[in-house]
Short mmCIF file of C-alpha atoms and ligand atoms in Angstrom, two decimals:
data_model
loop_
_atom_site.label_atom_id
_atom_site.label_comp_id
_atom_site.label_asym_id
_atom_site.label_seq_id
_atom_site.Cartn_x
_atom_site.Cartn_y
_atom_site.Cartn_z
CA MET A 915 0.00 0.00 0.00
CA ASN A 916 1.05 3.58 -0.61
CA ALA A 917 2.20 4.32 2.94
CA ASP A 918 1.02 7.92 2.69
CA PHE A 919 -2.61 6.87 2.91
CA ALA A 920 -2.24 4.68 5.99
CA PRO A 921 -2.76 7.24 8.79
CA TRP A 922 -5.98 8.51 7.23
CA LEU A 923 -7.30 5.01 6.73
CA ASP A 924 -6.28 3.90 10.22
CA TRP A 925 -8.27 6.78 11.71
CA ILE A 926 -11.38 5.02 10.35
CA ASP A 927 -10.86 2.11 12.78
CA SER A 928 -11.26 4.57 15.66
CA GLN A 929 -14.72 5.42 14.26
CA GLN A 930 -16.10 1.85 14.29
CA ASP A 931 -18.05 2.27 17.55
CA THR A 932 -19.49 5.62 16.49
CA MET A 933 -20.56 4.19 13.12
CA LEU A 934 -22.28 1.28 14.83
CA ALA A 935 -24.03 3.42 17.47
CA ARG A 936 -25.29 5.81 14.78
CA THR A 937 -26.44 2.99 12.49
CA ILE A 938 -28.52 1.64 15.38
CA ALA A 939 -29.88 5.11 16.22
CA LEU A 940 -30.95 5.59 12.59
CA ALA A 941 -32.47 2.10 12.36
CA GLU A 942 -34.51 2.78 15.50
CA ILE A 943 -36.30 5.57 13.64
CA ASN A 944 -39.03 4.05 11.47
CA SER A 945 -38.62 5.50 7.99
CA GLY A 946 -40.91 3.46 5.76
CA SER A 947 -41.06 5.27 2.41
CA LEU A 948 -44.53 6.69 3.10
CA ASN A 949 -43.77 7.65 6.72
CA TYR A 950 -42.58 11.12 5.75
CA ALA A 951 -42.24 12.29 9.36
CA GLY A 952 -39.89 9.38 10.09
CA VAL A 953 -37.88 9.98 6.91
CA ASN A 954 -37.53 13.65 7.91
CA ALA A 955 -36.37 12.63 11.39
CA VAL A 956 -33.63 10.52 9.76
CA GLY A 957 -32.70 13.51 7.58
CA LYS A 958 -32.42 15.78 10.62
CA GLN A 959 -30.15 13.28 12.37
CA LEU A 960 -27.95 12.93 9.27
CA ILE A 961 -27.51 16.69 9.01
CA GLU A 962 -26.19 16.64 12.59
CA TYR A 963 -23.84 13.74 11.87
CA ALA A 964 -22.56 15.48 8.73
CA ALA A 965 -21.70 18.74 10.52
CA LYS A 966 -17.98 17.83 10.66
CA LEU A 967 -17.88 17.67 6.86
CA GLU A 968 -18.64 21.42 6.76
CA GLY A 969 -20.59 21.23 3.53
CA HIS A 970 -23.43 23.42 2.31
CA VAL A 971 -26.70 21.84 3.50
CA GLU A 972 -30.02 22.08 1.65
CA VAL A 973 -33.33 20.46 2.62
CA LEU A 974 -35.26 19.89 -0.62
CA PRO A 975 -38.96 18.98 -0.72
CA VAL A 976 -39.85 16.49 -3.46
CA ALA A 977 -43.11 16.03 -5.38
CA PRO A 978 -45.75 13.84 -3.69
CA TYR A 979 -45.98 10.17 -4.59
CA GLU A 980 -48.77 9.31 -7.01
CA PHE A 981 -50.34 5.88 -6.96
CA VAL A 982 -53.52 4.14 -8.11
CA ASN A 983 -55.69 3.33 -5.07
CA ALA A 984 -58.07 0.40 -4.59
CA SER A 985 -60.92 2.37 -6.20
CA GLY A 986 -58.83 2.72 -9.34
CA ASP A 987 -58.28 6.44 -8.76
CA VAL A 988 -54.95 8.26 -8.77
CA GLU A 989 -54.09 9.46 -5.28
CA GLN A 990 -51.18 11.50 -3.92
CA THR A 991 -49.33 11.13 -0.65
CA PRO A 992 -46.48 13.33 0.66
CA LEU A 993 -42.88 12.09 0.79
CA GLY A 994 -40.10 13.13 3.15
CA ASP A 995 -37.64 15.83 2.10
CA ALA A 996 -34.37 15.07 0.35
CA VAL A 997 -31.15 16.40 1.90
CA ARG A 998 -28.31 17.63 -0.29
CA ILE A 999 -24.88 18.55 1.08
CA THR A 1000 -22.23 19.99 -1.23
CA LYS A 1001 -18.62 21.09 -0.94
CA ARG A 1002 -15.96 22.49 -3.31
CA PRO A 1003 -17.99 22.65 -6.55
CA GLU A 1004 -14.87 24.14 -8.20
CA ALA A 1005 -12.56 21.16 -7.50
CA PRO A 1006 -11.16 19.27 -10.52
CA LEU A 1007 -12.98 16.00 -9.74
CA GLN A 1008 -16.66 16.00 -8.72
CA ILE A 1009 -18.15 12.95 -7.00
CA PHE A 1010 -21.78 12.18 -6.26
CA PHE A 1011 -22.55 10.30 -3.05
CA CYS A 1012 -26.00 8.86 -2.63
CA GLY A 1013 -27.85 6.83 -0.03
CA HIS A 1014 -31.53 6.56 0.72
CA MET A 1015 -33.15 7.27 4.08
CA ASP A 1016 -36.33 5.23 3.56
CA THR A 1017 -36.91 1.53 4.24
CA VAL A 1018 -39.47 -1.02 3.03
CA PHE A 1019 -40.93 -1.34 6.53
CA PRO A 1020 -44.03 0.83 7.13
CA ILE A 1021 -44.72 2.31 10.55
CA ASP A 1022 -47.18 -0.49 11.42
CA HIS A 1023 -44.81 -3.31 10.38
CA PRO A 1024 -43.87 -5.70 13.22
CA PHE A 1025 -40.12 -5.44 12.43
CA GLN A 1026 -38.93 -2.33 14.32
CA THR A 1027 -36.14 -3.38 16.70
CA MET A 1028 -32.54 -4.65 16.71
CA THR A 1029 -31.48 -8.17 17.66
CA TRP A 1030 -27.88 -9.35 17.93
CA LEU A 1031 -27.61 -12.71 16.11
CA ASP A 1032 -23.96 -13.10 17.17
CA ASP A 1033 -21.06 -10.76 18.08
CA ASN A 1034 -20.72 -9.55 14.53
CA THR A 1035 -24.24 -9.88 13.11
CA LEU A 1036 -26.94 -7.33 13.81
CA ASN A 1037 -30.53 -7.92 12.70
CA GLY A 1038 -32.65 -4.77 12.37
CA PRO A 1039 -34.85 -2.81 9.98
CA GLY A 1040 -32.68 -0.95 7.46
CA VAL A 1041 -29.34 -1.73 9.14
CA ALA A 1042 -28.00 -3.02 5.81
CA ASP A 1043 -30.45 -1.32 3.43
CA LEU A 1044 -29.18 1.29 3.89
CA LYS A 1045 -28.53 2.99 7.20
CA GLY A 1046 -25.16 1.33 7.83
CA GLY A 1047 -24.14 2.51 4.35
CA LEU A 1048 -24.91 6.11 5.27
CA MET A 1049 -22.36 5.90 8.07
CA ILE A 1050 -19.79 4.31 5.75
CA MET A 1051 -20.27 7.12 3.24
CA MET A 1052 -19.89 9.90 5.80
CA THR A 1053 -16.92 8.30 7.56
CA ALA A 1054 -15.05 7.73 4.28
CA LEU A 1055 -15.70 11.34 3.30
CA GLU A 1056 -14.52 12.55 6.68
CA ALA A 1057 -11.31 10.56 6.23
CA LEU A 1058 -10.80 12.31 2.89
CA GLU A 1059 -11.55 15.70 4.44
CA ARG A 1060 -8.94 15.10 7.15
CA SER A 1061 -6.32 14.11 4.55
CA PRO A 1062 -4.06 16.42 2.54
CA TRP A 1063 -5.82 15.45 -0.74
CA ALA A 1064 -9.28 16.81 0.02
CA ASP A 1065 -8.81 19.86 -2.24
CA GLN A 1066 -8.73 17.63 -5.32
CA ILE A 1067 -12.28 16.41 -4.84
CA GLY A 1068 -15.56 18.32 -4.75
CA TRP A 1069 -18.58 16.36 -3.66
CA GLU A 1070 -22.31 16.30 -3.50
CA ILE A 1071 -24.22 14.04 -1.10
CA LEU A 1072 -27.85 13.22 -1.74
CA PHE A 1073 -29.84 11.55 1.02
CA ASN A 1074 -33.05 10.67 -0.79
CA PRO A 1075 -36.39 9.82 0.81
CA ASP A 1076 -37.96 7.42 -1.70
CA GLU A 1077 -35.55 4.86 -3.21
CA GLU A 1078 -37.57 1.87 -2.05
CA ILE A 1079 -40.57 2.98 -4.12
CA GLY A 1080 -38.40 3.67 -7.18
CA SER A 1081 -37.22 7.24 -6.39
CA PRO A 1082 -40.21 8.94 -8.05
CA GLY A 1083 -39.63 12.20 -6.16
CA SER A 1084 -35.83 12.23 -6.13
CA ALA A 1085 -35.18 10.99 -9.69
CA GLN A 1086 -34.95 14.59 -10.89
CA LEU A 1087 -32.40 15.43 -8.17
CA ILE A 1088 -30.25 12.50 -9.30
CA ALA A 1089 -30.56 13.57 -12.95
CA ASP A 1090 -29.56 17.13 -11.95
CA ALA A 1091 -26.53 15.86 -10.05
CA ALA A 1092 -25.49 13.84 -13.11
CA THR A 1093 -24.95 17.11 -15.02
CA ARG A 1094 -22.37 18.23 -12.42
CA VAL A 1095 -20.39 15.15 -11.44
CA ASP A 1096 -17.79 12.77 -12.93
CA LEU A 1097 -18.68 9.61 -11.03
CA GLY A 1098 -21.06 8.22 -8.43
CA MET A 1099 -20.62 6.27 -5.19
CA ILE A 1100 -23.84 4.77 -3.86
CA TYR A 1101 -24.18 2.95 -0.55
CA GLU A 1102 -26.58 0.06 -1.08
CA PRO A 1103 -25.41 -3.07 0.76
CA CYS A 1104 -23.15 -5.50 -1.07
CA MET A 1105 -23.69 -9.27 -0.88
CA PRO A 1106 -22.96 -11.08 2.41
CA ASP A 1107 -19.65 -12.33 0.91
CA GLY A 1108 -18.67 -8.81 -0.18
CA THR A 1109 -19.50 -9.15 -3.88
CA LEU A 1110 -20.63 -5.90 -5.53
CA ALA A 1111 -23.51 -5.48 -7.98
CA GLY A 1112 -22.29 -4.93 -11.56
CA ALA A 1113 -24.79 -4.58 -14.40
CA ARG A 1114 -28.36 -4.20 -13.25
CA LYS A 1115 -31.68 -4.85 -14.93
CA GLY A 1116 -34.10 -2.04 -15.64
CA SER A 1117 -37.50 -2.06 -13.99
CA GLY A 1118 -41.00 -0.74 -14.51
CA ASN A 1119 -44.04 -0.77 -12.23
CA PHE A 1120 -47.50 -0.61 -13.73
CA SER A 1121 -51.11 -0.56 -12.54
CA LEU A 1122 -54.03 -1.47 -14.76
CA VAL A 1123 -57.57 -0.36 -13.94
CA VAL A 1124 -60.32 -2.19 -15.82
CA ARG A 1125 -63.85 -0.85 -15.60
CA GLY A 1126 -66.94 -2.73 -16.77
CA LYS A 1127 -70.60 -2.44 -15.92
CA ALA A 1128 -72.34 -3.67 -12.77
CA ALA A 1129 -75.57 -5.65 -13.04
CA HIS A 1130 -77.57 -8.10 -10.94
CA ALA A 1131 -76.04 -11.52 -11.54
CA GLY A 1132 -79.46 -13.20 -11.65
CA ARG A 1133 -81.97 -10.79 -13.12
CA GLU A 1134 -79.80 -8.83 -15.58
CA HIS A 1135 -76.59 -10.77 -16.09
CA HIS A 1136 -76.67 -9.96 -19.80
CA LEU A 1137 -76.49 -6.21 -19.05
CA GLY A 1138 -73.29 -6.56 -17.00
CA ARG A 1139 -69.77 -6.25 -18.35
CA ASN A 1140 -67.40 -8.25 -16.18
CA ALA A 1141 -64.23 -6.33 -15.32
CA ILE A 1142 -62.64 -9.39 -13.65
CA ARG A 1143 -62.98 -11.49 -16.80
CA ALA A 1144 -61.40 -8.74 -18.91
CA MET A 1145 -58.57 -8.40 -16.39
CA ALA A 1146 -58.04 -12.16 -16.32
CA ASP A 1147 -57.69 -12.18 -20.11
CA PHE A 1148 -55.28 -9.26 -19.94
CA ILE A 1149 -53.10 -10.92 -17.31
CA ALA A 1150 -53.05 -14.24 -19.16
CA ALA A 1151 -51.89 -12.51 -22.36
CA LEU A 1152 -49.39 -10.40 -20.41
CA ASP A 1153 -47.90 -13.41 -18.64
CA ASP A 1154 -47.61 -15.20 -21.99
CA LEU A 1155 -45.02 -12.59 -23.02
CA ASN A 1156 -42.61 -14.26 -20.58
CA GLY A 1157 -40.01 -16.27 -22.47
CA GLN A 1158 -40.59 -14.40 -25.73
CA ARG A 1159 -37.66 -12.02 -25.37
CA GLU A 1160 -34.27 -12.71 -23.78
CA GLY A 1161 -33.75 -10.82 -20.53
CA VAL A 1162 -37.36 -9.64 -20.15
CA THR A 1163 -39.49 -10.95 -17.29
CA ILE A 1164 -42.99 -9.86 -16.37
CA ASN A 1165 -44.53 -10.48 -12.98
CA PRO A 1166 -48.26 -9.92 -12.44
CA GLY A 1167 -48.02 -9.36 -8.68
CA PHE A 1168 -51.36 -8.09 -7.41
CA ILE A 1169 -55.03 -8.28 -8.31
CA GLU A 1170 -58.13 -6.97 -6.61
CA GLY A 1171 -61.71 -6.56 -7.79
CA GLY A 1172 -65.33 -7.44 -7.40
CA GLY A 1173 -67.38 -7.84 -4.25
CA ALA A 1174 -70.66 -9.64 -3.66
CA VAL A 1175 -70.94 -12.62 -6.00
CA ASN A 1176 -74.47 -11.74 -7.06
CA ILE A 1177 -73.19 -8.60 -8.80
CA VAL A 1178 -71.31 -8.52 -12.11
CA PRO A 1179 -68.08 -6.74 -11.07
CA ASP A 1180 -67.49 -3.35 -12.64
CA LEU A 1181 -63.96 -2.74 -11.33
CA CYS A 1182 -60.72 -4.72 -11.24
CA LEU A 1183 -57.23 -3.48 -10.42
CA SER A 1184 -53.94 -5.25 -11.05
CA ARG A 1185 -50.30 -4.34 -10.57
CA PHE A 1186 -47.30 -5.82 -12.32
CA ASN A 1187 -43.54 -5.40 -12.54
CA ILE A 1188 -41.32 -5.80 -15.59
CA ARG A 1189 -37.54 -6.35 -15.55
CA LEU A 1190 -35.39 -5.95 -18.63
CA GLU A 1191 -31.75 -6.00 -19.70
CA SER A 1192 -31.36 -3.60 -22.59
CA PRO A 1193 -32.84 -0.14 -23.17
CA GLU A 1194 -34.55 -1.34 -26.40
CA ASP A 1195 -36.58 -3.89 -24.41
CA GLU A 1196 -38.79 -1.09 -23.07
CA GLN A 1197 -40.40 -0.35 -26.41
CA TRP A 1198 -40.94 -4.05 -27.12
CA CYS A 1199 -42.83 -4.35 -23.83
CA LEU A 1200 -44.86 -1.18 -24.35
CA ASP A 1201 -45.84 -2.21 -27.89
CA ASN A 1202 -46.98 -5.65 -26.76
CA ILE A 1203 -48.93 -4.29 -23.82
CA ALA A 1204 -50.58 -1.71 -26.08
CA SER A 1205 -51.69 -4.41 -28.49
CA ILE A 1206 -53.18 -6.52 -25.68
CA LEU A 1207 -54.93 -3.45 -24.26
CA ASN A 1208 -56.30 -2.58 -27.67
CA LYS A 1209 -58.13 -5.88 -27.81
CA ILE A 1210 -59.46 -5.50 -24.26
CA ASN A 1211 -60.58 -1.93 -24.89
CA GLY A 1212 -62.31 -3.05 -28.08
CA ARG A 1213 -64.80 -5.08 -26.03
CA ASP A 1214 -68.27 -3.65 -25.56
CA GLY A 1215 -68.63 -1.82 -22.24
CA ILE A 1216 -65.06 -2.45 -21.06
CA SER A 1217 -62.38 0.19 -20.57
CA ALA A 1218 -58.83 -0.49 -19.45
CA GLU A 1219 -56.49 2.27 -18.27
CA LEU A 1220 -52.76 1.73 -17.80
CA HIS A 1221 -50.71 3.72 -15.26
CA GLY A 1222 -47.01 3.67 -14.44
CA GLY A 1223 -43.89 3.19 -16.51
CA PHE A 1224 -40.23 2.26 -16.54
CA GLY A 1225 -38.72 4.21 -13.65
CA ARG A 1226 -35.31 2.51 -13.79
CA LYS A 1227 -33.30 2.12 -16.99
CA PRO A 1228 -31.01 -0.93 -17.19
CA LYS A 1229 -27.50 -0.29 -15.89
CA VAL A 1230 -25.14 -1.40 -18.62
CA LEU A 1231 -21.42 -1.30 -17.72
CA THR A 1232 -19.48 1.18 -19.88
CA PRO A 1233 -15.68 1.00 -20.22
CA ALA A 1234 -15.43 3.80 -17.62
CA ASN A 1235 -17.64 1.84 -15.24
CA GLN A 1236 -15.51 -1.28 -15.76
CA LYS A 1237 -12.42 0.73 -14.83
CA LEU A 1238 -14.12 2.09 -11.74
CA PHE A 1239 -14.73 -1.52 -10.66
CA GLU A 1240 -11.07 -2.30 -11.38
CA LEU A 1241 -10.14 0.60 -9.08
CA ALA A 1242 -12.36 -0.82 -6.32
CA LYS A 1243 -10.79 -4.24 -6.83
CA SER A 1244 -7.26 -2.92 -6.61
CA CYS A 1245 -8.09 -0.82 -3.53
CA GLY A 1246 -9.69 -3.90 -1.97
CA ALA A 1247 -6.55 -5.94 -2.71
CA GLU A 1248 -4.40 -3.32 -0.93
CA LEU A 1249 -6.68 -3.65 2.09
CA GLY A 1250 -6.71 -7.46 2.02
CA MET A 1251 -10.26 -7.76 0.63
CA THR A 1252 -11.29 -9.68 -2.46
CA ILE A 1253 -13.64 -7.47 -4.46
CA GLU A 1254 -15.69 -9.08 -7.22
CA TRP A 1255 -18.86 -7.96 -8.94
CA LYS A 1256 -21.67 -9.73 -10.73
CA PRO A 1257 -24.86 -8.74 -12.57
CA THR A 1258 -28.16 -8.60 -10.68
CA GLY A 1259 -31.85 -8.38 -11.50
CA GLY A 1260 -32.33 -5.82 -8.73
CA CYS A 1261 -32.15 -2.11 -9.35
CA CYS A 1262 -31.44 1.10 -7.47
CA ASP A 1263 -30.38 4.72 -7.91
CA GLY A 1264 -27.23 3.47 -9.67
CA ASN A 1265 -29.50 2.66 -12.62
CA ASN A 1266 -30.63 6.29 -12.80
CA LEU A 1267 -27.09 7.62 -12.64
CA ALA A 1268 -25.83 5.17 -15.28
CA ALA A 1269 -28.74 6.14 -17.55
CA ALA A 1270 -27.44 9.72 -17.34
CA GLY A 1271 -23.99 8.50 -18.45
CA ILE A 1272 -22.24 8.67 -15.07
CA PRO A 1273 -20.06 5.68 -14.11
CA ASN A 1274 -20.84 4.52 -10.59
CA ILE A 1275 -20.56 1.75 -8.05
CA ASP A 1276 -23.80 1.37 -6.16
CA THR A 1277 -23.06 -1.29 -3.54
CA LEU A 1278 -20.38 0.41 -1.44
CA GLY A 1279 -22.40 -0.07 1.76
CA VAL A 1280 -22.22 -2.76 4.42
CA GLN A 1281 -22.00 -6.49 3.84
CA GLY A 1282 -25.45 -7.74 4.65
CA GLY A 1283 -28.27 -9.98 3.61
CA LYS A 1284 -31.95 -10.94 3.65
CA ILE A 1285 -32.83 -7.30 3.00
CA HIS A 1286 -36.51 -6.37 2.58
CA SER A 1287 -37.40 -9.04 5.16
CA SER A 1288 -37.56 -9.22 8.96
CA ASP A 1289 -34.34 -11.25 8.80
CA GLU A 1290 -32.33 -8.31 7.42
CA TYR A 1291 -28.83 -8.23 8.92
CA MET A 1292 -25.47 -6.56 8.56
CA LEU A 1293 -21.98 -7.74 9.37
CA VAL A 1294 -20.86 -5.16 11.90
CA ASP A 1295 -17.12 -5.26 11.14
CA SER A 1296 -17.89 -4.37 7.53
CA LEU A 1297 -18.67 -0.81 8.68
CA SER A 1298 -15.04 0.18 9.11
CA GLN A 1299 -13.74 -2.23 6.44
CA ARG A 1300 -15.99 -0.80 3.77
CA ALA A 1301 -15.35 2.77 4.93
CA ARG A 1302 -11.64 2.05 4.41
CA LEU A 1303 -12.41 0.78 0.91
CA SER A 1304 -14.34 3.94 -0.02
CA ALA A 1305 -11.77 6.23 1.57
CA LEU A 1306 -8.90 4.54 -0.25
CA MET A 1307 -10.79 4.83 -3.54
CA LEU A 1308 -11.25 8.55 -2.87
CA MET A 1309 -7.58 9.08 -2.07
CA ARG A 1310 -6.48 7.12 -5.12
CA LEU A 1311 -8.84 9.18 -7.30
CA ALA A 1312 -7.56 12.39 -5.70
CA THR A 1313 -3.94 11.48 -6.48
CA ASP A 1314 -4.52 9.97 -9.94
CA THR A 1315 -2.96 12.32 -12.48
CA ASP A 1316 -4.92 10.99 -15.44
CA LEU A 1317 -8.66 10.61 -14.97
CA SER A 1318 -9.57 10.75 -18.67
CA TRP A 1319 -10.78 7.12 -18.39
CA LEU A 1320 -13.83 8.40 -16.55
CA LYS A 1321 -15.12 9.74 -19.85
CA GLU A 1322 -14.95 6.41 -21.73
CA ARG A 1323 -18.52 5.67 -22.72
ZN1 LIG B 1496 -31.68 0.13 -0.63
#
């Protein structure tokens, strides 16, 4: 290892207990995506923790979340505020740091407390996804700020409130950041064995509302137009698209409709998710869905209305992104860690950043597993280990005399 970096990296070990205590404090605040008060409480805490970084702090409200409710109507609900902290916008290299404050656990979910599974394994809501990562990010940045190389790097942190519902409110803030920065570091958890996520699939969430006509099932069955039947036909045709195009999968995941069985149902709602590998897959999906919908809408007395879209573009690894992974690997090797990466069907804010042409690594957070379930855990010693990895990457970037590779698209 370049001996010059050692003191700044060793300082991180002295922060292990603070990182852990703060991760627990953040995880004890419920911040389900729609619990905006909880998300804002996390934001307030993070602003306090970030004070030592001496950046410029902004609290940015985001647009409310729009969704189709059980009556088939579009409803809005407020989201927590985003927090942006910036420093040295004039520095030669600009880096975007991102981590979300929300979790998948709503305020009424039973999973709200921490349990130690063994000395090094902490089970708790959001400890891995992504509150531990927030502490890694801030500690690595603080190590850089304490070092002599800080002047080389300007940075922008975004703590966003809505990643777990696809970043509808903060997508614009990420796109804006992409116009100002050279690369991104995002703090989603890596795999339990330390493997990073490489290429990622794109994703779209859709809701379909089918309306028919109610009628008495006995006396006037012929006057009814059955919304459930139309929806069933739609879903069958939709599901049949699976296997027709490499890399595209469609998951009808929710259906609701009808009521008393002596009434022809006039309303049915379904929700589905699509994953895809290449940007061109989107149009193929939209064209096929449109043609199915055309047939359904052509039926007498039936109307079908599609909501939603592809919120996450696929993350395809550019040459610059490959080299960024190589940098992480070589930094890991200096620190005695084996860093590998592999493609995943999951997606995150790294997709958004990659779609805007910015190379990024999006799993620089803790080693952890079973996320999005009550068994979520993090490996506690990965807090300081991964903070060392990020800090070394930052110092190597700050001292690299040729960064033209970052522009290789
Ligand atoms: Zn996450």
